[in-house]
mmCIF file of C-alpha atoms in Angstrom:
data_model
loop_
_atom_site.group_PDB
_atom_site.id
_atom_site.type_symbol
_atom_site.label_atom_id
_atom_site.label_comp_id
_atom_site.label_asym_id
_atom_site.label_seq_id
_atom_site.Cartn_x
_atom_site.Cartn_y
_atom_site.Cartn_z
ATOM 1 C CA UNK A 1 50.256 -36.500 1.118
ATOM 2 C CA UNK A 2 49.054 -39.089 3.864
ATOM 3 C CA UNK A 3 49.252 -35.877 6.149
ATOM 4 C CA UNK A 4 47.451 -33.894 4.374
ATOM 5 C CA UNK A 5 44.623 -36.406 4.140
ATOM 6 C CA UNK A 6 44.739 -36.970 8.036
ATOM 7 C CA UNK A 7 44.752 -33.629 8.778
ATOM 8 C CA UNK A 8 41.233 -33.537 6.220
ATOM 9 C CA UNK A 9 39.811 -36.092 8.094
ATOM 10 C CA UNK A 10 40.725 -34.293 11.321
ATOM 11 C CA UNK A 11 38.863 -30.774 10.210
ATOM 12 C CA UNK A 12 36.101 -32.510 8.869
ATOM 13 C CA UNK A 13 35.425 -34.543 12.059
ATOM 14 C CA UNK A 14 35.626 -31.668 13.843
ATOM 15 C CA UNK A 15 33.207 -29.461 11.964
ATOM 16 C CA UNK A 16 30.649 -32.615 12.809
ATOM 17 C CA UNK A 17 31.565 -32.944 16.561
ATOM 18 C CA UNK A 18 31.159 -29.208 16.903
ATOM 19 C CA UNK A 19 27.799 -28.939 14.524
ATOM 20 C CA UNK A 20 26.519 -31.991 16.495
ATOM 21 C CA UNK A 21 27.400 -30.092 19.760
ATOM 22 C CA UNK A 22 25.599 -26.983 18.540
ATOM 23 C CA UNK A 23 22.582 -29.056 17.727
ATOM 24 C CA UNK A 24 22.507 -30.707 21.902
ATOM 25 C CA UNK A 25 22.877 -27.479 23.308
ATOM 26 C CA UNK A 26 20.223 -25.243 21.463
ATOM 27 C CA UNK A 27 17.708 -28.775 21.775
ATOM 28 C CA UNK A 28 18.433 -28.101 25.771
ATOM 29 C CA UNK A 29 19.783 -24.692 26.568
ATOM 30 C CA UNK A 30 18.398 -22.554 23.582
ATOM 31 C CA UNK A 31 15.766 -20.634 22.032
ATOM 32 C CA UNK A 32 13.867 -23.627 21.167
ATOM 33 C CA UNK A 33 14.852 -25.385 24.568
ATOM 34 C CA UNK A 34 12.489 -27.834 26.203
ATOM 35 C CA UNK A 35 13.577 -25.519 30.032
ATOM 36 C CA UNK A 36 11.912 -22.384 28.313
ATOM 37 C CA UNK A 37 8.190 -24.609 28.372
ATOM 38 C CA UNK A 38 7.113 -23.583 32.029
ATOM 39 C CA UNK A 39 4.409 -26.359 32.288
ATOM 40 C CA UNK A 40 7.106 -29.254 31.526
ATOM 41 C CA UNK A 41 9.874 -27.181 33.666
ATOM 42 C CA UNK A 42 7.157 -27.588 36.586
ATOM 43 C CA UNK A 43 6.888 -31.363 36.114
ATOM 44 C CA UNK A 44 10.472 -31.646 36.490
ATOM 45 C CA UNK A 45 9.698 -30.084 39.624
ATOM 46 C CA UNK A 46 7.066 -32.796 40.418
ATOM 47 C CA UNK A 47 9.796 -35.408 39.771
ATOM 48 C CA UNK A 48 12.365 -34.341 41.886
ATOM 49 C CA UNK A 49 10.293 -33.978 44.806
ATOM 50 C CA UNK A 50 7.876 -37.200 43.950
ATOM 51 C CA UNK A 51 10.651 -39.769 43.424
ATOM 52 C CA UNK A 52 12.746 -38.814 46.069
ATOM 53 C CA UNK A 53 9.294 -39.451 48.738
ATOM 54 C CA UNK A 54 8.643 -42.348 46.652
ATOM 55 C CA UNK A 55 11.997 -44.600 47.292
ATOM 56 C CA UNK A 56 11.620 -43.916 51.225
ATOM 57 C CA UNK A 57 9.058 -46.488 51.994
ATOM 58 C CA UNK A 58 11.741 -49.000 50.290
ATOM 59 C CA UNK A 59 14.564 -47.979 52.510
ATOM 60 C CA UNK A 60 12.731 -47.694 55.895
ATOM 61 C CA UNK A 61 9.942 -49.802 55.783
ATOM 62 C CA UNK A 62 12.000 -52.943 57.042
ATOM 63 C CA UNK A 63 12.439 -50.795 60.080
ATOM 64 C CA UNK A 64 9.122 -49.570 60.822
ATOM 65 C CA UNK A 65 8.131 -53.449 60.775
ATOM 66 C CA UNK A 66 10.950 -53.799 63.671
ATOM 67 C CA UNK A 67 9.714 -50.876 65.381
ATOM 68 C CA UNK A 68 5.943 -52.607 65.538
ATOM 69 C CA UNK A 69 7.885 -56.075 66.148
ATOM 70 C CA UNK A 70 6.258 -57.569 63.353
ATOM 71 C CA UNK A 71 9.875 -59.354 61.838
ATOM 72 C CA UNK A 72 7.789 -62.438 62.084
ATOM 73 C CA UNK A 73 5.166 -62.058 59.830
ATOM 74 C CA UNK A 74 7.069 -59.897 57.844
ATOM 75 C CA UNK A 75 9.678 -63.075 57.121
ATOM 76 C CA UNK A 76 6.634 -64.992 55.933
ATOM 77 C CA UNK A 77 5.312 -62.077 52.806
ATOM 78 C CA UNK A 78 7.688 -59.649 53.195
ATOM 79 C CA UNK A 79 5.978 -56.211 52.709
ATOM 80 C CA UNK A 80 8.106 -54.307 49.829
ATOM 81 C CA UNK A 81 7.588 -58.009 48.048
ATOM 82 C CA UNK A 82 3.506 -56.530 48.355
ATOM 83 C CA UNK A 83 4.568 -53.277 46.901
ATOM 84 C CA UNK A 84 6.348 -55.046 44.253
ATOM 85 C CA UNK A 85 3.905 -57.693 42.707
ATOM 86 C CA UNK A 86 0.835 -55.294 43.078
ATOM 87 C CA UNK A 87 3.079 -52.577 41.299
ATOM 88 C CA UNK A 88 3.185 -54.815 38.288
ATOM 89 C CA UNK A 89 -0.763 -54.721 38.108
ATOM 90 C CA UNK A 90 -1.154 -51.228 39.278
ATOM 91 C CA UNK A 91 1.134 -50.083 35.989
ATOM 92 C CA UNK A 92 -1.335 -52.150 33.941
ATOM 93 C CA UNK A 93 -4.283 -51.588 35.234
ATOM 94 C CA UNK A 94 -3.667 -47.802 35.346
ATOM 95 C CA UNK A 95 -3.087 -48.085 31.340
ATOM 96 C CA UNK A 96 -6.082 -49.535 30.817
ATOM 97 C CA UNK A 97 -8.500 -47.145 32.529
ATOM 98 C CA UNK A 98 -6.154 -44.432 31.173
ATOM 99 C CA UNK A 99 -7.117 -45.818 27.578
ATOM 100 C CA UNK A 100 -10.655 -45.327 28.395
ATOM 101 C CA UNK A 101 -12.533 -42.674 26.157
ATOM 102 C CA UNK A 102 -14.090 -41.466 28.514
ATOM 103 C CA UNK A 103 -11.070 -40.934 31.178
ATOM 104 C CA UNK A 104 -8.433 -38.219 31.166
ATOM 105 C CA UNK A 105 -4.623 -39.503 31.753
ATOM 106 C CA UNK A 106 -4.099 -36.239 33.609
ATOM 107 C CA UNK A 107 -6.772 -37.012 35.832
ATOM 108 C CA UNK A 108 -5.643 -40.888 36.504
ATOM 109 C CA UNK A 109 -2.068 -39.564 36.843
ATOM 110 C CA UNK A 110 -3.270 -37.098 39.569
ATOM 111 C CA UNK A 111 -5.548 -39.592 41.478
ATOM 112 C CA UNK A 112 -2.295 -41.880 41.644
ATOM 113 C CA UNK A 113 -0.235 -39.396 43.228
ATOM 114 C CA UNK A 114 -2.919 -38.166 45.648
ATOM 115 C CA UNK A 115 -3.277 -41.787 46.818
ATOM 116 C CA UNK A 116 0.171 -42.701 46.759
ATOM 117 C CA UNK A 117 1.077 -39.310 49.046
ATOM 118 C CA UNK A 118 -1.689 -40.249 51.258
ATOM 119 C CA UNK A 119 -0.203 -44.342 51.799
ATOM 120 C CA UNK A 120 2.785 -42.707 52.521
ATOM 121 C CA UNK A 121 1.519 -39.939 55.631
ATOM 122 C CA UNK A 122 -0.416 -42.867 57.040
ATOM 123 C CA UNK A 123 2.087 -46.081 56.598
ATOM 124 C CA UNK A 124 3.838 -45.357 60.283
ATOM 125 C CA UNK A 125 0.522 -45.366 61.238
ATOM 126 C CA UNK A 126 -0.613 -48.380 60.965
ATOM 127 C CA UNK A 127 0.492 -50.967 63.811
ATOM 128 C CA UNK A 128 -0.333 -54.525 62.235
ATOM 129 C CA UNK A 129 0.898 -56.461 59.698
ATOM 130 C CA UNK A 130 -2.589 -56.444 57.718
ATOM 131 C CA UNK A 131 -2.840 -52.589 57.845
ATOM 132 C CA UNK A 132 0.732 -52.423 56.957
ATOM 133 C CA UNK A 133 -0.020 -54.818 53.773
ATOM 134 C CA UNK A 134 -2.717 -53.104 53.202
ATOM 135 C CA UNK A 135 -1.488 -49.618 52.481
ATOM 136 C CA UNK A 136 1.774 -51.273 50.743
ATOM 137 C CA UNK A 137 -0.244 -52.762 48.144
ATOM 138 C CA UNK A 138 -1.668 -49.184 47.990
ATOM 139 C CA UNK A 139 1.512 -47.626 47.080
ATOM 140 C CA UNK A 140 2.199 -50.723 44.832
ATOM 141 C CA UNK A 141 -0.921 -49.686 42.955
ATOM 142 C CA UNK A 142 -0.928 -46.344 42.598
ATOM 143 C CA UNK A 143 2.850 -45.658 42.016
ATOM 144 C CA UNK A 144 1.762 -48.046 38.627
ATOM 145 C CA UNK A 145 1.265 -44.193 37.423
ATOM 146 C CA UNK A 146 5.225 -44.695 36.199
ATOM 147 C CA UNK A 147 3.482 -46.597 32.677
ATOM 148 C CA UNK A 148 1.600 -43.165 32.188
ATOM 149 C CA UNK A 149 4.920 -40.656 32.626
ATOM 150 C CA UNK A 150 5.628 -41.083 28.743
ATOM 151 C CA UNK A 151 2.254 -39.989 27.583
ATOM 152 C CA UNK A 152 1.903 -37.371 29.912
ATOM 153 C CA UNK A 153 5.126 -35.742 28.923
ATOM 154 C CA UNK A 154 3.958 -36.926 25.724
ATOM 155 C CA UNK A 155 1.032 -34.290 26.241
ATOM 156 C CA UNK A 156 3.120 -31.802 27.808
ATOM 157 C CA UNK A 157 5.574 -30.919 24.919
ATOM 158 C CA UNK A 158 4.848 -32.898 21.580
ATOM 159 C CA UNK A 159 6.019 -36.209 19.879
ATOM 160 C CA UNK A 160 8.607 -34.340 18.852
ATOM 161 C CA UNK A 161 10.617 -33.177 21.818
ATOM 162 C CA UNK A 162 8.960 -36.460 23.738
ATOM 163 C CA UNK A 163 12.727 -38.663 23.642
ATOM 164 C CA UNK A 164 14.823 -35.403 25.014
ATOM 165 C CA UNK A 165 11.727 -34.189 27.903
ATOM 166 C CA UNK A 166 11.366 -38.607 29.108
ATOM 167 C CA UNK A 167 15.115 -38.266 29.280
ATOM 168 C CA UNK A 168 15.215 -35.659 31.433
ATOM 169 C CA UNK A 169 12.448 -36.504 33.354
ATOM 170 C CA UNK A 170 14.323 -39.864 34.188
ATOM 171 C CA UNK A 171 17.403 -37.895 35.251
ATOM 172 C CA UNK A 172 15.485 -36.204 37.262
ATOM 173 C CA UNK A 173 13.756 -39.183 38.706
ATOM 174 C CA UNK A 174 17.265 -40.473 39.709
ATOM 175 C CA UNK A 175 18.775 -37.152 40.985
ATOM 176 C CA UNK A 176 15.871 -37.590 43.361
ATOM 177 C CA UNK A 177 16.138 -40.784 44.340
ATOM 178 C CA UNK A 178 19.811 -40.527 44.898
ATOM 179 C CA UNK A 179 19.362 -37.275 47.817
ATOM 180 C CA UNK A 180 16.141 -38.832 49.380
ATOM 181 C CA UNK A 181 16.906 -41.956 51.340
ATOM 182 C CA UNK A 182 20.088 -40.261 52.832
ATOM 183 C CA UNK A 183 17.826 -37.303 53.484
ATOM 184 C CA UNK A 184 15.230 -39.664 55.458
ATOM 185 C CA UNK A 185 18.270 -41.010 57.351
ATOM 186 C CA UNK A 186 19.391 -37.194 58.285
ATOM 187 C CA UNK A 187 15.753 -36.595 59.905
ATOM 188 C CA UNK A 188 16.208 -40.056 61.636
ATOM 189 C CA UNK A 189 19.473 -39.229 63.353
ATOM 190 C CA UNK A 190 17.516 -36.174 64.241
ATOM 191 C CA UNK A 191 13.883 -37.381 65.896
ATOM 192 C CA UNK A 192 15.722 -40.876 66.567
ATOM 193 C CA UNK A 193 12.053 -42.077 65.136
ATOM 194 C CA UNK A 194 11.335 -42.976 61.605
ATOM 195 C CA UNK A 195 7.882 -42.322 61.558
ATOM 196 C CA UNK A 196 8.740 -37.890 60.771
ATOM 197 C CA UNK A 197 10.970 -39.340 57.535
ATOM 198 C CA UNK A 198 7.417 -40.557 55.966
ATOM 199 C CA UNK A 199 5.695 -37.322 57.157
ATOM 200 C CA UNK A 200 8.326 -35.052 55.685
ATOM 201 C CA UNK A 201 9.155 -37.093 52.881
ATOM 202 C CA UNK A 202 4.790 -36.980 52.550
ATOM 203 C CA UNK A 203 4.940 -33.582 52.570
ATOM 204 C CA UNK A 204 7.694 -32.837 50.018
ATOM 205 C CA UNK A 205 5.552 -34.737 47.753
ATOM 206 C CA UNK A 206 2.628 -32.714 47.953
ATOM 207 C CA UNK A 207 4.576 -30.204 47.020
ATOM 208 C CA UNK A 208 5.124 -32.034 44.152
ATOM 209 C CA UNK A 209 1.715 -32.542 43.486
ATOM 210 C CA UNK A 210 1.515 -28.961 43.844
ATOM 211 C CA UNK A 211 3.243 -27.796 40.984
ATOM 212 C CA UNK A 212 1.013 -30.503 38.884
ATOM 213 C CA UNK A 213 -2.015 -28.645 40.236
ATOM 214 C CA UNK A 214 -1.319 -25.641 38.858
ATOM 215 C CA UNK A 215 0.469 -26.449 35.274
ATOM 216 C CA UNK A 216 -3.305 -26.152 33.921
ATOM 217 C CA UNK A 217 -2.975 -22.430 34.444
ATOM 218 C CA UNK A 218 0.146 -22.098 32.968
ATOM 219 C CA UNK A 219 -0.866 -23.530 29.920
ATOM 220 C CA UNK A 220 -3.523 -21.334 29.720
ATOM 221 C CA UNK A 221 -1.077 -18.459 30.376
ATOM 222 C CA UNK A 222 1.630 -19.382 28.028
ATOM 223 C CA UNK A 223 -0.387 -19.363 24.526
ATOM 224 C CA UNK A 224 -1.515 -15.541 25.595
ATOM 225 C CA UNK A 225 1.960 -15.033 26.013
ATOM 226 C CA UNK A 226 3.022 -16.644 22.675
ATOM 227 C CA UNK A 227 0.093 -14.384 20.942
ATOM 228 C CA UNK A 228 0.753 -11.163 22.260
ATOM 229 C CA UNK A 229 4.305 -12.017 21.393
ATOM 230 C CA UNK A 230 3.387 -12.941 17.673
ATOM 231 C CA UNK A 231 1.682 -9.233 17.550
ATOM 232 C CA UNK A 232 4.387 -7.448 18.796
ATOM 233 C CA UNK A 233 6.469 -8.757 15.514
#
């Protein structure tokens, strides 16, 4: 009798494992999968190549600062302490004009990652500690875009996929960030100069941005699609 039960118990656990399996993998991999939206598959895009350029600074600013021989100063404010504290008022400031009625998010969110892309080409360019400051407190600023991620994906694909898409996003945000410091490091061993991982790592987010440029014309192209598809049944 107590076997029977168990075994009950056993079946009917399964049957929910298996349902609740069934449910995960059409949510990410079927029909009604979030990967079949193009405009949200090309912001994953934009994160893996963003974050990835993003982290860099973090990793190989201490050295540029010993390249320039500006340990000194740097002891005194360090500069990823700059990108840090102005991050915190770049993420609400950002909000705030976002909130605006008169301001698009999408258009905030893009002026953020223009800037940011642009600190980053010019940081080993700058050879004092005040233009070094400067242009960290840039990227402290502008990479205060993160607060906005949730309502653009938000706008991308719906409250009601928003948990599973920010999820995703994230992972991709840390796939990223996991391949691009050792990355930077590879093109150091290379040039034996760290100033080329910034440019590279510059460039790989603009191609990024790239793929944020154009998701307006996919979303124009993808109700068509849905249409003609609707008229066809």
């Amino acid at each position: 009798m107590y076997g029977l039960r168990l075994f009950k118990t056993v079946s009917q656990l399964t049957v929910t494992v298996r349902k609740g399996f069934a449910l995960w993998y059409s949510s990410y991999f079927g029909a009604a999968s979030l990967f079949t939206n193009r405009v949200f598959v090309a912001f994953i895009i934009w994160a893996l190549f963003a974050y990835s350029s993003f982290v860099i600074p973090f990793i190989h600013l201490p050295e540029i600062v010993k390249q320039y021989n500006l340990s000194r100063q740097d002891n005194v404010f360090p500069l990823t302490s700059i990108i840090a504290i102005v991050h915190i008022f770049g993420k609400v400031i950002l909000g705030i004009i976002s909130d605006l009625p008169c301001i698009s998010t999408w258009n905030v969110f893009l002026m953020a990652n223009f800037t940011l892309v642009a600190c980053i080409l010019t940081l080993p360019l700058m050879q004092t500690y005040v233009g070094l400051a400067v242009v960290c407190a840039l990227i402290g600023f502008s990479s205060g875009y993160f607060s906005l991620m949730p309502v653009v994906t938000e706008d991308l694909v719906g409250t009601e996929h928003l948990a599973n898409a920010y999820g995703i996003i994230i992972c991709a945000n840390g796939i990223s960030a996991l391949f691009g410091p050792p990355f930077a490091g590879w093109i150091y061993d290379i040039t034996q100069k760290y100033d080329f991982s910034f440019y590279i790592a510059g460039l790989l987010y603009m191609v990024g941005i790239i793929f944020l440029l154009i998701q307006p014309c996919i979303q124009k192209k993808q109700p068509r699609e849905k249409s003609t598809e609707e008229a066809q049944v």
